PDB file of C-alpha atoms and ligand atoms in Angstrom:
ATOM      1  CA  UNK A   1       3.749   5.084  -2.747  1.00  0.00           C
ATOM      2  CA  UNK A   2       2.267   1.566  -2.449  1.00  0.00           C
ATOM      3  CA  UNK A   3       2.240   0.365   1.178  1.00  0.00           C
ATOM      4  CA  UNK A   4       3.822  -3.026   1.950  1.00  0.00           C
ATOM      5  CA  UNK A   5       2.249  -5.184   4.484  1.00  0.00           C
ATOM      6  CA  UNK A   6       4.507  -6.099   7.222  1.00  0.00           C
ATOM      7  CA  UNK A   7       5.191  -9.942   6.704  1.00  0.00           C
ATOM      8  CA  UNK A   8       7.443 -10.399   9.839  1.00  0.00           C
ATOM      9  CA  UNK A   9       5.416 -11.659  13.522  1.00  0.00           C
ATOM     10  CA  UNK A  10       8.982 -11.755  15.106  1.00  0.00           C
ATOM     11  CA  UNK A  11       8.987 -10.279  18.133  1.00  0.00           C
ATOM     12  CA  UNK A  12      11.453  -6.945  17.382  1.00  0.00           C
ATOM     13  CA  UNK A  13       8.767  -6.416  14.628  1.00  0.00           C
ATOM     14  CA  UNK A  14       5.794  -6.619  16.881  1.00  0.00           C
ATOM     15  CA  UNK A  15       7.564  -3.759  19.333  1.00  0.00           C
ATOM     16  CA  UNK A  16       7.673  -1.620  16.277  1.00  0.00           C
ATOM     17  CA  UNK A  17      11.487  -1.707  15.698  1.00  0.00           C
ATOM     18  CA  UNK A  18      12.242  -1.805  11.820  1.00  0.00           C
ATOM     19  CA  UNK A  19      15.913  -3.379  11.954  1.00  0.00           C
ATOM     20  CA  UNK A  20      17.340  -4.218   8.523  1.00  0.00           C
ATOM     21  CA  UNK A  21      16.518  -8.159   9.594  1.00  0.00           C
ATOM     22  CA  UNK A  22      12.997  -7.125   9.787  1.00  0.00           C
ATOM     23  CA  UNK A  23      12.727  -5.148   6.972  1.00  0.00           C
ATOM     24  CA  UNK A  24      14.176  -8.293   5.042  1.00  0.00           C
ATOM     25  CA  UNK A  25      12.419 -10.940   6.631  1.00  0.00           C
ATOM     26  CA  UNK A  26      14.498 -13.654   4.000  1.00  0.00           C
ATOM     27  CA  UNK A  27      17.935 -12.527   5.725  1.00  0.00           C
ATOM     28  CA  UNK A  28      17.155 -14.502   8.943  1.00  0.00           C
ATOM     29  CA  UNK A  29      16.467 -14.004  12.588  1.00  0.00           C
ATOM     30  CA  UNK A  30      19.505 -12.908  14.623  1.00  0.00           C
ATOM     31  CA  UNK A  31      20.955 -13.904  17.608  1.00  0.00           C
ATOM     32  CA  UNK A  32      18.517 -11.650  20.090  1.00  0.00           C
ATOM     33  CA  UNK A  33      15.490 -12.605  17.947  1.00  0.00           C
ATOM     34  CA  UNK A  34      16.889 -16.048  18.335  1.00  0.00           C
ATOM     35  CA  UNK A  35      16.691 -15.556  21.981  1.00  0.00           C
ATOM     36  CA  UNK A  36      13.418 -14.109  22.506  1.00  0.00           C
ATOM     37  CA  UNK A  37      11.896 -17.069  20.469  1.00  0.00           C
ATOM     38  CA  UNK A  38      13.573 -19.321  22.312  1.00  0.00           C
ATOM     39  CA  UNK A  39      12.066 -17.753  25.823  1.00  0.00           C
ATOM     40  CA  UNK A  40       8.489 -17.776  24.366  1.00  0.00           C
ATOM     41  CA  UNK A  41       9.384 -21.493  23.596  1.00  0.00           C
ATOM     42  CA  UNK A  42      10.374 -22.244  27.047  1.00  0.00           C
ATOM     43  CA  UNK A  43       7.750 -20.791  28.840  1.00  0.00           C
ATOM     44  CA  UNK A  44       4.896 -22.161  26.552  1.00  0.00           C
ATOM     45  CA  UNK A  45       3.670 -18.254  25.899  1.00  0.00           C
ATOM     46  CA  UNK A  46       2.245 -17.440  22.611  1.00  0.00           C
ATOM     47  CA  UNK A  47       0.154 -14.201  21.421  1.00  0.00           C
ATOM     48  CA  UNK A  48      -3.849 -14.551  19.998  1.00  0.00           C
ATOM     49  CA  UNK A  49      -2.988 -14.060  16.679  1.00  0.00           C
ATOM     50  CA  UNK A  50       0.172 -16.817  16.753  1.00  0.00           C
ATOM     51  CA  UNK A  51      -2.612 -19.061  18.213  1.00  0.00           C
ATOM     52  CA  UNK A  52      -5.326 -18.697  15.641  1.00  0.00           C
ATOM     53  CA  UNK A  53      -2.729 -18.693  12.490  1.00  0.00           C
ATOM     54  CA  UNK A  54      -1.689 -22.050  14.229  1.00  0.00           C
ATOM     55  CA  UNK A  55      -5.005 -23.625  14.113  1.00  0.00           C
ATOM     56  CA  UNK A  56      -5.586 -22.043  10.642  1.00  0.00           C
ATOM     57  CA  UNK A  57      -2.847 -23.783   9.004  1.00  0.00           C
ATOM     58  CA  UNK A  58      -3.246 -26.492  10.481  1.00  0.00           C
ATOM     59  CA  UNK A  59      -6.933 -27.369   9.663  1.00  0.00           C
ATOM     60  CA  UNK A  60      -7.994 -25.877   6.161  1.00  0.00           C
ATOM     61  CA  UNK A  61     -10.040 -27.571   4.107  1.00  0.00           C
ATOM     62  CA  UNK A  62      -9.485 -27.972   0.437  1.00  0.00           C
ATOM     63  CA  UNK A  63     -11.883 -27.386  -1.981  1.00  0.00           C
ATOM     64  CA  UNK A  64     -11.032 -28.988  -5.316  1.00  0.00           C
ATOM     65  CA  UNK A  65     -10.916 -27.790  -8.598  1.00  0.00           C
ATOM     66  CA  UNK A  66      -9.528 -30.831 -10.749  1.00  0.00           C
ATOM     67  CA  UNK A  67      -9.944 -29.942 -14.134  1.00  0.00           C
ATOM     68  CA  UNK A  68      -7.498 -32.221 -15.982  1.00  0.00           C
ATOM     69  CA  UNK A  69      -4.644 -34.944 -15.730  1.00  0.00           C
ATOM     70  CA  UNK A  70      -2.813 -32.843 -12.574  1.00  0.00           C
ATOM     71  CA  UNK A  71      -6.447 -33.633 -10.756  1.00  0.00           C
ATOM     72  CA  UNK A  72      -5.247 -37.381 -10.669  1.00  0.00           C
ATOM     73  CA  UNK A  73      -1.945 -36.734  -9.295  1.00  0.00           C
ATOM     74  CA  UNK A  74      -3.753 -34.030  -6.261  1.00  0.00           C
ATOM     75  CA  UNK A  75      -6.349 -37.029  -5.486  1.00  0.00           C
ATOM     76  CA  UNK A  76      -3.600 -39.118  -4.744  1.00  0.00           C
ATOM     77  CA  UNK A  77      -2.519 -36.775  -1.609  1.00  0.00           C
ATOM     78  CA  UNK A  78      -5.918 -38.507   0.127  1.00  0.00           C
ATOM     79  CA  UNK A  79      -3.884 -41.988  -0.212  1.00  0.00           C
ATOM     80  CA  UNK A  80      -2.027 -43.884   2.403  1.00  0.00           C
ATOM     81  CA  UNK A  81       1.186 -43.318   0.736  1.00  0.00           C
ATOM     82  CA  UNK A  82       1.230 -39.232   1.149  1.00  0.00           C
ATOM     83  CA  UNK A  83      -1.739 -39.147   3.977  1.00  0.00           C
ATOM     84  CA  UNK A  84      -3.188 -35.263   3.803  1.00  0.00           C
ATOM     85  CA  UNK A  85      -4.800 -35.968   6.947  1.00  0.00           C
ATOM     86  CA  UNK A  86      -1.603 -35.896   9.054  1.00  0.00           C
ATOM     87  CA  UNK A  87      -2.036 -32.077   7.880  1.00  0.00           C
ATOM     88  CA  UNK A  88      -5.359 -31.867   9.421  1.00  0.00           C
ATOM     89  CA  UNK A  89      -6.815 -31.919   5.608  1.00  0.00           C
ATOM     90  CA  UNK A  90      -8.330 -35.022   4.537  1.00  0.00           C
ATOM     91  CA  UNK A  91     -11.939 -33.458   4.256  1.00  0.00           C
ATOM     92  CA  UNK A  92     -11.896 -32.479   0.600  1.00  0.00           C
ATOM     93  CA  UNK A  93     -15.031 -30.797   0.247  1.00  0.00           C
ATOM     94  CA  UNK A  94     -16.949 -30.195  -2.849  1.00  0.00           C
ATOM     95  CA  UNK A  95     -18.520 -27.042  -1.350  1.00  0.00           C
ATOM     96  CA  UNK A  96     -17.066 -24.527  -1.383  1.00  0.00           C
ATOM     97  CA  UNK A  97     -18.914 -22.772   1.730  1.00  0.00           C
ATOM     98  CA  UNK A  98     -16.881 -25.315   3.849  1.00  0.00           C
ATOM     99  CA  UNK A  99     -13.316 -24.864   2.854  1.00  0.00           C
ATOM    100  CA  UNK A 100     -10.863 -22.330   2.906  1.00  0.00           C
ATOM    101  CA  UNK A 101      -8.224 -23.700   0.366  1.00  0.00           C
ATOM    102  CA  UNK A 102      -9.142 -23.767  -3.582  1.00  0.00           C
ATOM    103  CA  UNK A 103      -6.816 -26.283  -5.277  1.00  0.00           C
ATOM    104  CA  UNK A 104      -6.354 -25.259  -8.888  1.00  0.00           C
ATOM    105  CA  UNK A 105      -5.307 -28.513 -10.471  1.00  0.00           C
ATOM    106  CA  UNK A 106      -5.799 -28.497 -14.567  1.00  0.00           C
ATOM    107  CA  UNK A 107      -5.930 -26.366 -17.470  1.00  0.00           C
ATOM    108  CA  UNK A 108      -8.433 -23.442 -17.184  1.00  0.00           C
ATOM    109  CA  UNK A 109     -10.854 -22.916 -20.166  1.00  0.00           C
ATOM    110  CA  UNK A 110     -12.563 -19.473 -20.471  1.00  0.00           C
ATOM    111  CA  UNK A 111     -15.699 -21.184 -20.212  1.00  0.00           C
ATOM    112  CA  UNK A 112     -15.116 -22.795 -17.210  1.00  0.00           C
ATOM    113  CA  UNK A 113     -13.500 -19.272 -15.083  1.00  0.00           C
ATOM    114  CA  UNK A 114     -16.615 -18.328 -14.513  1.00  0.00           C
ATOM    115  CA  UNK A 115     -17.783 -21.155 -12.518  1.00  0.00           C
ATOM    116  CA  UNK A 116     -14.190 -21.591 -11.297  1.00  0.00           C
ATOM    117  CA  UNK A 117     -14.552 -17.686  -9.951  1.00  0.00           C
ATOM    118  CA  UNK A 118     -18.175 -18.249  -8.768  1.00  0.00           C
ATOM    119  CA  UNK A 119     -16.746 -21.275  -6.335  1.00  0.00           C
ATOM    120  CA  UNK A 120     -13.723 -18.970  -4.950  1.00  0.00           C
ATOM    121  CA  UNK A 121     -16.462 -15.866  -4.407  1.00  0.00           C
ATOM    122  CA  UNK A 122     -18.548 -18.175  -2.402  1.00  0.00           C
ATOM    123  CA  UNK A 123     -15.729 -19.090   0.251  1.00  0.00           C
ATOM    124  CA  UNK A 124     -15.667 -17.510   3.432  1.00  0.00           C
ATOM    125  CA  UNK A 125     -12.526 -15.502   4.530  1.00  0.00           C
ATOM    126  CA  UNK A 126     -10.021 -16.073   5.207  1.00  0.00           C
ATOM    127  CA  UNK A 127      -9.069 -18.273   2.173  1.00  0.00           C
ATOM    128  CA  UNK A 128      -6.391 -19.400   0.204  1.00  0.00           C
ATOM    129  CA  UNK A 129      -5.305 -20.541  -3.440  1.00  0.00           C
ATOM    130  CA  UNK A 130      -2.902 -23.179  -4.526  1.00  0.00           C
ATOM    131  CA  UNK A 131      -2.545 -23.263  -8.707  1.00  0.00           C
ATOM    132  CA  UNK A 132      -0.777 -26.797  -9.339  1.00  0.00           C
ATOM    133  CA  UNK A 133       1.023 -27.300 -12.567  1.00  0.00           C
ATOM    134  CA  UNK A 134       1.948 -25.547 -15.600  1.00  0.00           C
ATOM    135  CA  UNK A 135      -1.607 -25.406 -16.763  1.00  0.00           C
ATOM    136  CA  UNK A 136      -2.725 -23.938 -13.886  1.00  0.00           C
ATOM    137  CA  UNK A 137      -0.288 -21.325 -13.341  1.00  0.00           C
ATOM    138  CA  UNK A 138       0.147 -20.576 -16.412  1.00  0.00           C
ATOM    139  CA  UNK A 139      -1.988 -22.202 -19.570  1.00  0.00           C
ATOM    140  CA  UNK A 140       1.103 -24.388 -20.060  1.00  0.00           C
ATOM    141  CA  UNK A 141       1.513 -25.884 -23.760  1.00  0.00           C
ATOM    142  CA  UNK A 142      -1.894 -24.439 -24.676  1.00  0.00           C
ATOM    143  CA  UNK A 143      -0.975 -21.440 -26.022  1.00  0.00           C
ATOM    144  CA  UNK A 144      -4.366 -20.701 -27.580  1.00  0.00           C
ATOM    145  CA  UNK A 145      -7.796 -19.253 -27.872  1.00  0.00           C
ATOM    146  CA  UNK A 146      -9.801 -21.353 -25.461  1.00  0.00           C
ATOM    147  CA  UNK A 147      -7.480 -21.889 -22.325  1.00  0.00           C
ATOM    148  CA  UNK A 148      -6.922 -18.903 -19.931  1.00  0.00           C
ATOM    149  CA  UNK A 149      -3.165 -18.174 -19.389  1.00  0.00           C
ATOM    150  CA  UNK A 150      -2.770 -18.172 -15.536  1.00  0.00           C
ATOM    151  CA  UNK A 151      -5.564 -18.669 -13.130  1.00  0.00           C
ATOM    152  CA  UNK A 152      -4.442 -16.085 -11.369  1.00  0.00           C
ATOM    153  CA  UNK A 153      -5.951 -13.402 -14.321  1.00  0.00           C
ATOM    154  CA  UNK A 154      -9.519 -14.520 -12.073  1.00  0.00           C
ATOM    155  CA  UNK A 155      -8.181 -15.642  -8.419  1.00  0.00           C
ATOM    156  CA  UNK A 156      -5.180 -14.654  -6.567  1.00  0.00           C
ATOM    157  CA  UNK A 157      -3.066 -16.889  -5.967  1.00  0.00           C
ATOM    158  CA  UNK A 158      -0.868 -17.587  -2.779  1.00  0.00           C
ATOM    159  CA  UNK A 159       1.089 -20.488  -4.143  1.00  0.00           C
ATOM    160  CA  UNK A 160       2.322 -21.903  -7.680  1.00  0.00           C
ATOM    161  CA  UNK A 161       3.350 -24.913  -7.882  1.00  0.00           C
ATOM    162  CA  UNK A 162       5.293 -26.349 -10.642  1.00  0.00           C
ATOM    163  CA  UNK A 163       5.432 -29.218 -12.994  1.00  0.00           C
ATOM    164  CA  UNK A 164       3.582 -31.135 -15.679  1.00  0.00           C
ATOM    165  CA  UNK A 165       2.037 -32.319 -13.754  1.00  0.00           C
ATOM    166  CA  UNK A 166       3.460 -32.194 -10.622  1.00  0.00           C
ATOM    167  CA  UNK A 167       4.073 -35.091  -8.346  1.00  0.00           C
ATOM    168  CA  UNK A 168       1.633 -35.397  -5.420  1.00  0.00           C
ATOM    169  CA  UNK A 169       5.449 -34.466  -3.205  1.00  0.00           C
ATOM    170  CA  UNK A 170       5.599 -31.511  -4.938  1.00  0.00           C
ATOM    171  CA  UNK A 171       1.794 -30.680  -3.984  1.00  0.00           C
ATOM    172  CA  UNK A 172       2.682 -31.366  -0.179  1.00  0.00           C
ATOM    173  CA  UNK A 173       5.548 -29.046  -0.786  1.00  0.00           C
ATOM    174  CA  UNK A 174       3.387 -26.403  -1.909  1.00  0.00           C
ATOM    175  CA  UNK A 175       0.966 -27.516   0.806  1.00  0.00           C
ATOM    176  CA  UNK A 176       3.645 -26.727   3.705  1.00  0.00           C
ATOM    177  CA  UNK A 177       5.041 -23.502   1.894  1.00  0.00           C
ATOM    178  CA  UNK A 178       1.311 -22.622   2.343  1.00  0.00           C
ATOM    179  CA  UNK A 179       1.321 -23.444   5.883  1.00  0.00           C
ATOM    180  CA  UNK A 180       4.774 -21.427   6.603  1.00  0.00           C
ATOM    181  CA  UNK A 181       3.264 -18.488   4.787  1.00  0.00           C
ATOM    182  CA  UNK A 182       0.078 -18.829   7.615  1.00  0.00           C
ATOM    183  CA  UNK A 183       2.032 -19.004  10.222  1.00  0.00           C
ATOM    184  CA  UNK A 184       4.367 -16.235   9.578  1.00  0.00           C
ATOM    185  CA  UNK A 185       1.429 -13.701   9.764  1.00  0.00           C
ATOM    186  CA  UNK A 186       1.869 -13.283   5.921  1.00  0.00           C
ATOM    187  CA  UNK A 187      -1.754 -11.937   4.791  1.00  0.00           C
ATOM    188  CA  UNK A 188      -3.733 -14.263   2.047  1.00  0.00           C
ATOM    189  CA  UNK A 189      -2.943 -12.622  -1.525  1.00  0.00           C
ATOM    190  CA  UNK A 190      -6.500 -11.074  -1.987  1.00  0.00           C
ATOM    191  CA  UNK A 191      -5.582  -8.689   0.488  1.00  0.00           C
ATOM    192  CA  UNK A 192      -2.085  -7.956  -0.982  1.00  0.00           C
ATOM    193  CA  UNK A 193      -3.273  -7.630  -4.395  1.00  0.00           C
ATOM    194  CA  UNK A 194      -6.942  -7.799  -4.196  1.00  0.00           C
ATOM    195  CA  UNK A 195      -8.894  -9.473  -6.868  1.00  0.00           C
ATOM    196  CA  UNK A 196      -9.936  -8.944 -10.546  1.00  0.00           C
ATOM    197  CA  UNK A 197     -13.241  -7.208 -10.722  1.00  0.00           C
TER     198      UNK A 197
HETATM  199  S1  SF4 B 201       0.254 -29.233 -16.266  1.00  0.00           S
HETATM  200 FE1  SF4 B 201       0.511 -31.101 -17.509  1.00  0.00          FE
HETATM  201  S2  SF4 B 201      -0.415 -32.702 -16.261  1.00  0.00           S
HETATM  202 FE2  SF4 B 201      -1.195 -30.751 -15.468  1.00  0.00          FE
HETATM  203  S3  SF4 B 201      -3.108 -30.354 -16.540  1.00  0.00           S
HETATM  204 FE3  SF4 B 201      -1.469 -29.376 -17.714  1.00  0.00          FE
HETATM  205  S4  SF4 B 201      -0.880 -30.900 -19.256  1.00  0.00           S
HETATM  206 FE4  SF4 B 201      -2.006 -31.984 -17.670  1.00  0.00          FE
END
């Protein structure tokens, strides 16, 4: 029987208490878990690892992977208008030994997954992937021979984001699901499902 990583940092999950709300971390806090947040709150107490997934979230660097018309729509993010850097994110790096977050953005030939792969094996852990648009996530229209149907066949993937292509809001959106996910203690998918050897 597989083993399911616990995805809950609430408190009644740290003291090893597996209540149904904990067990199904989508169901909500409850009043008591309400409470106890709201005394860590009020005191200005926080644990290590609530600390460093703060400062993760809040400062990785993307490395991009634009690779087709959604690449015009992610560059946009750098602009005044959407401002990445209120994120903590506005160094887009090109190398991939400096950032944690590989932005997917673009339809994925086979010929170009292995350099694609090659860039996401030389980040340093912990890091993360975003696949924006249809093409991305999925091959999209192109149904064929030459384009590989998902990047996630190569990389797993924390976050999809939809659309073709998808607005630089919807990026954000995926941005700050990504950041929730960080927060929450919930592990980077290569260690829930490893990745393709
Ligand atoms: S999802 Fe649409 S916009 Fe994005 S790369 Fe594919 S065809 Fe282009």
């Amino acid at each position: 029987m597989i083993k399911l990583p616990l995805i809950s940092d609430r408190p009644l999950a740290k003291a090893g208490l597996s209540s149904e709300r904990v067990l199904m971390p989508n169901k909500g806090p409850g009043v008591f878990e309400d409470e106890i947040d709201g005394i860590e709150d009020a005191l200005g107490i926080t644990t290590v690892e609530k600390a460093v997934a703060w400062a993760q979230a809040n400062s990785l660097w993307p490395d991009t992977f634009g690779l087709a018309c959604c690449a015009i729509e992610m560059m946009s993010i750098v602009s005044s208008r959407y401002d990445i850097s209120r994120f903590g994110m506005e160094r887009f790096s090109s190398s991939p030994r400096q950032a944690d977050l590989l932005i997917v953005s673009g339809r994925v030939t086979h010929k170009m997954s292995k350099p694609l792969r090659q860039v996401y094996d030389q980040m340093l852990e912990p890091k993360w992937v975003i696949a924006m648009g249809a093409c991305a996530s999925s091959g999209g229209m192109f149904n064929n021979y030459t384009v590989l149907q998902g990047v996630d066949k190569i990389v797993p993937v924390d976050v999809h984001v939809p659309g073709c292509p998808p607005r630089p809001e919807a990026l954000m959106e995926g941005i700050v699901r990504l950041h929730e996910k960080i927060k929450a203690g919930i592990p980077p998918a290569y260690q829930i499902r490893g990745v393709a050897q």
